[in-house]
């Protein structure tokens, strides 16, 4: 419990010093750390595909870190509030809240127990709003520590209220999804949707400028992390090592060779009839067709 609290505090501090488009995708590294700690502390086996998935997550994370855009300097919470009052972000908030309420009131009661995307969509949209509020709170706390008190602004307490409501709602629906569906499927889907909505909200809110090359590279890094996360989760219960994989491949090749030889032998036996004593008869030559030249 203590380590979880420390981790959340560190995550909160990261949003104060780095753009959300960089911090949010790197959350996949917690999956790798959990898998490694479980391997050494809980004696859980980390199979070959798990190692490969972890390497893909690290590679994708490094790609995003090396090509992330520089954050626009923020000197006051009021500056964040002014950005949040821009039409683009207000439209995103209205669309997100309307979608959340529609899913809560109409979609979840009818399809929440049958479709994995219902509860995860609610969690992801709520999470994107909570991250933006956490970003504002982190900036306020950082500026206050530096000597510029930001808690005199009522907007700080509004952001605090938004974070509290969003976190409670997010945890409630995430637990419902985990109770109904397999964790190995819920975690990758939730990570993808939560990260996508959060990056979208961050780009709209802070209007971070970046080139097409940067954006393309970040998307490639994000897709790499998604593939690694899915591979790590979906194969965690399989006991696969390099030796077992080599043995399985060798066995498959041997069976294929044996099957080919048997099939060829059966084919030859079918074409060559047997005599009464069990020996193979040679193929009967085709009768020579008489032509006009043979008659004379």
mmCIF file of N, CA and C in Angstrom, residues 198-274:
data_model
loop_
_atom_site.group_PDB
_atom_site.id
_atom_site.type_symbol
_atom_site.label_atom_id
_atom_site.label_comp_id
_atom_site.label_asym_id
_atom_site.label_seq_id
_atom_site.Cartn_x
_atom_site.Cartn_y
_atom_site.Cartn_z
ATOM 1 N N UNK A 198 -6.198 10.717 -23.249
ATOM 2 C CA UNK A 198 -5.392 11.671 -22.488
ATOM 3 C C UNK A 198 -4.487 12.492 -23.400
ATOM 4 N N UNK A 199 -3.847 11.837 -24.358
ATOM 5 C CA UNK A 199 -2.992 12.568 -25.307
ATOM 6 C C UNK A 199 -3.826 13.532 -26.139
ATOM 7 N N UNK A 200 -5.021 13.105 -26.552
ATOM 8 C CA UNK A 200 -5.906 13.984 -27.318
ATOM 9 C C UNK A 200 -6.275 15.224 -26.518
ATOM 10 N N UNK A 201 -6.665 15.021 -25.251
ATOM 11 C CA UNK A 201 -7.019 16.156 -24.400
ATOM 12 C C UNK A 201 -5.825 17.078 -24.169
ATOM 13 N N UNK A 202 -4.636 16.499 -23.983
ATOM 14 C CA UNK A 202 -3.442 17.311 -23.728
ATOM 15 C C UNK A 202 -3.069 18.147 -24.949
ATOM 16 N N UNK A 203 -3.153 17.547 -26.131
ATOM 17 C CA UNK A 203 -2.826 18.291 -27.357
ATOM 18 C C UNK A 203 -3.802 19.447 -27.566
ATOM 19 N N UNK A 204 -5.088 19.201 -27.286
ATOM 20 C CA UNK A 204 -6.091 20.258 -27.455
ATOM 21 C C UNK A 204 -5.910 21.356 -26.417
ATOM 22 N N UNK A 205 -5.622 20.967 -25.176
ATOM 23 C CA UNK A 205 -5.523 21.955 -24.093
ATOM 24 C C UNK A 205 -4.268 22.816 -24.211
ATOM 25 N N UNK A 206 -3.111 22.190 -24.306
ATOM 26 C CA UNK A 206 -1.855 22.937 -24.248
ATOM 27 C C UNK A 206 -1.336 23.346 -25.625
ATOM 28 N N UNK A 207 -1.980 22.842 -26.682
ATOM 29 C CA UNK A 207 -1.630 23.250 -28.045
ATOM 30 C C UNK A 207 -0.123 23.145 -28.283
ATOM 31 N N UNK A 208 0.430 21.958 -27.947
ATOM 32 C CA UNK A 208 1.862 21.732 -28.068
ATOM 33 C C UNK A 208 2.235 21.552 -29.543
ATOM 34 N N UNK A 209 3.143 22.383 -30.007
ATOM 35 C CA UNK A 209 3.553 22.329 -31.404
ATOM 36 C C UNK A 209 4.582 21.228 -31.617
ATOM 37 N N UNK A 210 4.391 20.468 -32.694
ATOM 38 C CA UNK A 210 5.345 19.435 -33.052
ATOM 39 C C UNK A 210 5.237 19.160 -34.545
ATOM 40 N N UNK A 211 6.339 18.712 -35.100
ATOM 41 C CA UNK A 211 6.381 18.452 -36.540
ATOM 42 C C UNK A 211 5.697 17.136 -36.866
ATOM 43 N N UNK A 212 5.449 16.929 -38.161
ATOM 44 C CA UNK A 212 4.834 15.677 -38.594
ATOM 45 C C UNK A 212 5.750 14.493 -38.312
ATOM 46 N N UNK A 213 7.062 14.727 -38.393
ATOM 47 C CA UNK A 213 8.019 13.650 -38.102
ATOM 48 C C UNK A 213 7.952 13.260 -36.633
ATOM 49 N N UNK A 214 7.870 14.253 -35.745
ATOM 50 C CA UNK A 214 7.742 13.949 -34.324
ATOM 51 C C UNK A 214 6.466 13.186 -34.032
ATOM 52 N N UNK A 215 5.348 13.646 -34.595
ATOM 53 C CA UNK A 215 4.067 12.992 -34.341
ATOM 54 C C UNK A 215 4.064 11.552 -34.844
ATOM 55 N N UNK A 216 4.623 11.337 -36.026
ATOM 56 C CA UNK A 216 4.662 9.986 -36.583
ATOM 57 C C UNK A 216 5.521 9.066 -35.725
ATOM 58 N N UNK A 217 6.663 9.560 -35.274
ATOM 59 C CA UNK A 217 7.553 8.757 -34.436
ATOM 60 C C UNK A 217 6.893 8.428 -33.103
ATOM 61 N N UNK A 218 6.192 9.398 -32.512
ATOM 62 C CA UNK A 218 5.501 9.150 -31.247
ATOM 63 C C UNK A 218 4.398 8.110 -31.410
ATOM 64 N N UNK A 219 3.676 8.173 -32.532
ATOM 65 C CA UNK A 219 2.630 7.174 -32.792
ATOM 66 C C UNK A 219 3.246 5.780 -32.925
ATOM 67 N N UNK A 220 4.372 5.687 -33.625
ATOM 68 C CA UNK A 220 5.050 4.396 -33.770
ATOM 69 C C UNK A 220 5.519 3.863 -32.409
ATOM 70 N N UNK A 221 6.050 4.765 -31.573
ATOM 71 C CA UNK A 221 6.457 4.351 -30.236
ATOM 72 C C UNK A 221 5.283 3.890 -29.396
ATOM 73 N N UNK A 222 4.166 4.586 -29.518
ATOM 74 C CA UNK A 222 2.969 4.215 -28.772
ATOM 75 C C UNK A 222 2.442 2.851 -29.220
ATOM 76 N N UNK A 223 2.416 2.610 -30.534
ATOM 77 C CA UNK A 223 1.962 1.312 -31.055
ATOM 78 C C UNK A 223 2.892 0.198 -30.578
ATOM 79 N N UNK A 224 4.185 0.465 -30.523
ATOM 80 C CA UNK A 224 5.138 -0.526 -30.025
ATOM 81 C C UNK A 224 4.860 -0.869 -28.570
ATOM 82 N N UNK A 225 4.549 0.146 -27.764
ATOM 83 C CA UNK A 225 4.217 -0.096 -26.358
ATOM 84 C C UNK A 225 2.935 -0.916 -26.244
ATOM 85 N N UNK A 226 1.952 -0.605 -27.074
ATOM 86 C CA UNK A 226 0.680 -1.342 -27.043
ATOM 87 C C UNK A 226 0.908 -2.821 -27.357
ATOM 88 N N UNK A 227 1.702 -3.104 -28.386
ATOM 89 C CA UNK A 227 1.985 -4.492 -28.754
ATOM 90 C C UNK A 227 2.724 -5.205 -27.621
ATOM 91 N N UNK A 228 3.713 -4.539 -27.038
ATOM 92 C CA UNK A 228 4.444 -5.140 -25.920
ATOM 93 C C UNK A 228 3.568 -5.391 -24.716
ATOM 94 N N UNK A 229 2.680 -4.437 -24.406
ATOM 95 C CA UNK A 229 1.778 -4.602 -23.266
ATOM 96 C C UNK A 229 0.823 -5.770 -23.478
ATOM 97 N N UNK A 230 0.248 -5.853 -24.670
ATOM 98 C CA UNK A 230 -0.670 -6.958 -24.971
ATOM 99 C C UNK A 230 0.050 -8.300 -24.910
ATOM 100 N N UNK A 231 1.269 -8.364 -25.442
ATOM 101 C CA UNK A 231 2.035 -9.601 -25.425
ATOM 102 C C UNK A 231 2.392 -10.002 -23.998
ATOM 103 N N UNK A 232 2.734 -9.037 -23.177
ATOM 104 C CA UNK A 232 3.102 -9.318 -21.786
ATOM 105 C C UNK A 232 1.912 -9.835 -20.993
ATOM 106 N N UNK A 233 0.741 -9.243 -21.215
ATOM 107 C CA UNK A 233 -0.450 -9.651 -20.461
ATOM 108 C C UNK A 233 -1.043 -10.961 -20.962
ATOM 109 N N UNK A 234 -1.129 -11.114 -22.274
ATOM 110 C CA UNK A 234 -1.842 -12.262 -22.828
ATOM 111 C C UNK A 234 -1.080 -13.572 -22.681
ATOM 112 N N UNK A 235 0.226 -13.522 -22.451
ATOM 113 C CA UNK A 235 1.016 -14.754 -22.348
ATOM 114 C C UNK A 235 1.594 -14.973 -20.950
ATOM 115 N N UNK A 236 1.103 -14.233 -19.977
ATOM 116 C CA UNK A 236 1.722 -14.320 -18.650
ATOM 117 C C UNK A 236 1.480 -15.668 -17.970
ATOM 118 N N UNK A 237 0.415 -16.379 -18.344
ATOM 119 C CA UNK A 237 0.111 -17.677 -17.726
ATOM 120 C C UNK A 237 0.701 -18.852 -18.487
ATOM 121 N N UNK A 238 1.428 -18.590 -19.568
ATOM 122 C CA UNK A 238 2.022 -19.654 -20.363
ATOM 123 C C UNK A 238 3.454 -19.903 -19.912
ATOM 124 N N UNK A 239 3.828 -21.172 -19.842
ATOM 125 C CA UNK A 239 5.188 -21.552 -19.445
ATOM 126 C C UNK A 239 5.996 -21.818 -20.718
ATOM 127 N N UNK A 240 6.547 -20.748 -21.263
ATOM 128 C CA UNK A 240 7.284 -20.833 -22.526
ATOM 129 C C UNK A 240 8.712 -20.337 -22.305
ATOM 130 N N UNK A 241 9.666 -21.197 -22.607
ATOM 131 C CA UNK A 241 11.075 -20.832 -22.547
ATOM 132 C C UNK A 241 11.688 -21.022 -23.930
ATOM 133 N N UNK A 242 12.925 -20.568 -24.079
ATOM 134 C CA UNK A 242 13.608 -20.716 -25.365
ATOM 135 C C UNK A 242 13.843 -22.190 -25.675
ATOM 136 N N UNK A 243 14.152 -22.982 -24.643
ATOM 137 C CA UNK A 243 14.396 -24.413 -24.853
ATOM 138 C C UNK A 243 13.119 -25.133 -25.274
ATOM 139 N N UNK A 244 11.998 -24.829 -24.591
ATOM 140 C CA UNK A 244 10.727 -25.479 -24.947
ATOM 141 C C UNK A 244 10.257 -25.062 -26.332
ATOM 142 N N UNK A 245 10.498 -23.803 -26.698
ATOM 143 C CA UNK A 245 10.117 -23.347 -28.027
ATOM 144 C C UNK A 245 10.952 -24.044 -29.100
ATOM 145 N N UNK A 246 12.246 -24.230 -28.834
ATOM 146 C CA UNK A 246 13.106 -24.936 -29.784
ATOM 147 C C UNK A 246 12.690 -26.391 -29.906
ATOM 148 N N UNK A 247 12.362 -27.033 -28.774
ATOM 149 C CA UNK A 247 11.930 -28.429 -28.802
ATOM 150 C C UNK A 247 10.622 -28.589 -29.563
ATOM 151 N N UNK A 248 9.684 -27.661 -29.344
ATOM 152 C CA UNK A 248 8.403 -27.731 -30.046
ATOM 153 C C UNK A 248 8.589 -27.548 -31.552
ATOM 154 N N UNK A 249 9.471 -26.636 -31.937
ATOM 155 C CA UNK A 249 9.737 -26.414 -33.358
ATOM 156 C C UNK A 249 10.390 -27.636 -33.990
ATOM 157 N N UNK A 250 11.343 -28.241 -33.272
ATOM 158 C CA UNK A 250 12.015 -29.431 -33.779
ATOM 159 C C UNK A 250 11.040 -30.589 -33.919
ATOM 160 N N UNK A 251 10.161 -30.765 -32.930
ATOM 161 C CA UNK A 251 9.168 -31.836 -32.988
ATOM 162 C C UNK A 251 8.208 -31.648 -34.152
ATOM 163 N N UNK A 252 7.811 -30.401 -34.392
ATOM 164 C CA UNK A 252 6.906 -30.126 -35.511
ATOM 165 C C UNK A 252 7.561 -30.437 -36.845
ATOM 166 N N UNK A 253 8.840 -30.079 -36.983
ATOM 167 C CA UNK A 253 9.549 -30.370 -38.231
ATOM 168 C C UNK A 253 9.714 -31.864 -38.439
ATOM 169 N N UNK A 254 10.009 -32.608 -37.349
ATOM 170 C CA UNK A 254 10.158 -34.054 -37.467
ATOM 171 C C UNK A 254 8.836 -34.713 -37.849
ATOM 172 N N UNK A 255 7.746 -34.268 -37.254
ATOM 173 C CA UNK A 255 6.439 -34.819 -37.600
ATOM 174 C C UNK A 255 6.091 -34.523 -39.053
ATOM 175 N N UNK A 256 6.437 -33.316 -39.513
ATOM 176 C CA UNK A 256 6.172 -32.964 -40.900
ATOM 177 C C UNK A 256 6.964 -33.830 -41.859
ATOM 178 N N UNK A 257 8.250 -34.117 -41.541
ATOM 179 C CA UNK A 257 9.069 -34.963 -42.401
ATOM 180 C C UNK A 257 8.551 -36.391 -42.412
ATOM 181 N N UNK A 258 8.169 -36.905 -41.231
ATOM 182 C CA UNK A 258 7.630 -38.260 -41.138
ATOM 183 C C UNK A 258 6.329 -38.387 -41.905
ATOM 184 N N UNK A 259 5.493 -37.377 -41.802
ATOM 185 C CA UNK A 259 4.219 -37.397 -42.523
ATOM 186 C C UNK A 259 4.440 -37.377 -44.026
ATOM 187 N N UNK A 260 5.422 -36.616 -44.497
ATOM 188 C CA UNK A 260 5.700 -36.543 -45.934
ATOM 189 C C UNK A 260 6.208 -37.881 -46.445
ATOM 190 N N UNK A 261 7.101 -38.523 -45.662
ATOM 191 C CA UNK A 261 7.643 -39.815 -46.089
ATOM 192 C C UNK A 261 6.553 -40.876 -46.101
ATOM 193 N N UNK A 262 5.694 -40.882 -45.088
ATOM 194 C CA UNK A 262 4.605 -41.848 -45.027
ATOM 195 C C UNK A 262 3.633 -41.651 -46.163
ATOM 196 N N UNK A 263 3.323 -40.408 -46.462
ATOM 197 C CA UNK A 263 2.394 -40.116 -47.553
ATOM 198 C C UNK A 263 2.965 -40.573 -48.880
ATOM 199 N N UNK A 264 4.272 -40.356 -49.094
ATOM 200 C CA UNK A 264 4.906 -40.781 -50.336
ATOM 201 C C UNK A 264 4.897 -42.294 -50.455
ATOM 202 N N UNK A 265 5.173 -43.007 -49.334
ATOM 203 C CA UNK A 265 5.166 -44.470 -49.340
ATOM 204 C C UNK A 265 3.774 -45.012 -49.620
ATOM 205 N N UNK A 266 2.750 -44.418 -48.994
ATOM 206 C CA UNK A 266 1.374 -44.846 -49.250
ATOM 207 C C UNK A 266 0.990 -44.628 -50.700
ATOM 208 N N UNK A 267 1.444 -43.527 -51.254
ATOM 209 C CA UNK A 267 1.120 -43.236 -52.645
ATOM 210 C C UNK A 267 1.749 -44.259 -53.579
ATOM 211 N N UNK A 268 2.979 -44.644 -53.275
ATOM 212 C CA UNK A 268 3.641 -45.649 -54.094
ATOM 213 C C UNK A 268 2.967 -47.008 -53.964
ATOM 214 N N UNK A 269 2.537 -47.367 -52.757
ATOM 215 C CA UNK A 269 1.856 -48.637 -52.546
ATOM 216 C C UNK A 269 0.531 -48.688 -53.285
ATOM 217 N N UNK A 270 -0.149 -47.554 -53.375
ATOM 218 C CA UNK A 270 -1.419 -47.518 -54.079
ATOM 219 C C UNK A 270 -1.238 -47.664 -55.589
ATOM 220 N N UNK A 271 -0.155 -47.153 -56.106
ATOM 221 C CA UNK A 271 0.069 -47.190 -57.547
ATOM 222 C C UNK A 271 0.596 -48.545 -58.018
ATOM 223 N N UNK A 272 1.343 -49.271 -57.134
ATOM 224 C CA UNK A 272 1.942 -50.540 -57.535
ATOM 225 C C UNK A 272 1.147 -51.680 -56.920
ATOM 226 N N UNK A 273 0.390 -52.471 -57.702
ATOM 227 C CA UNK A 273 -0.388 -53.582 -57.149
ATOM 228 C C UNK A 273 0.504 -54.725 -56.685
ATOM 229 N N UNK A 274 0.004 -55.546 -55.779
ATOM 230 C CA UNK A 274 0.743 -56.669 -55.224
ATOM 231 C C UNK A 274 0.406 -57.959 -55.950
#
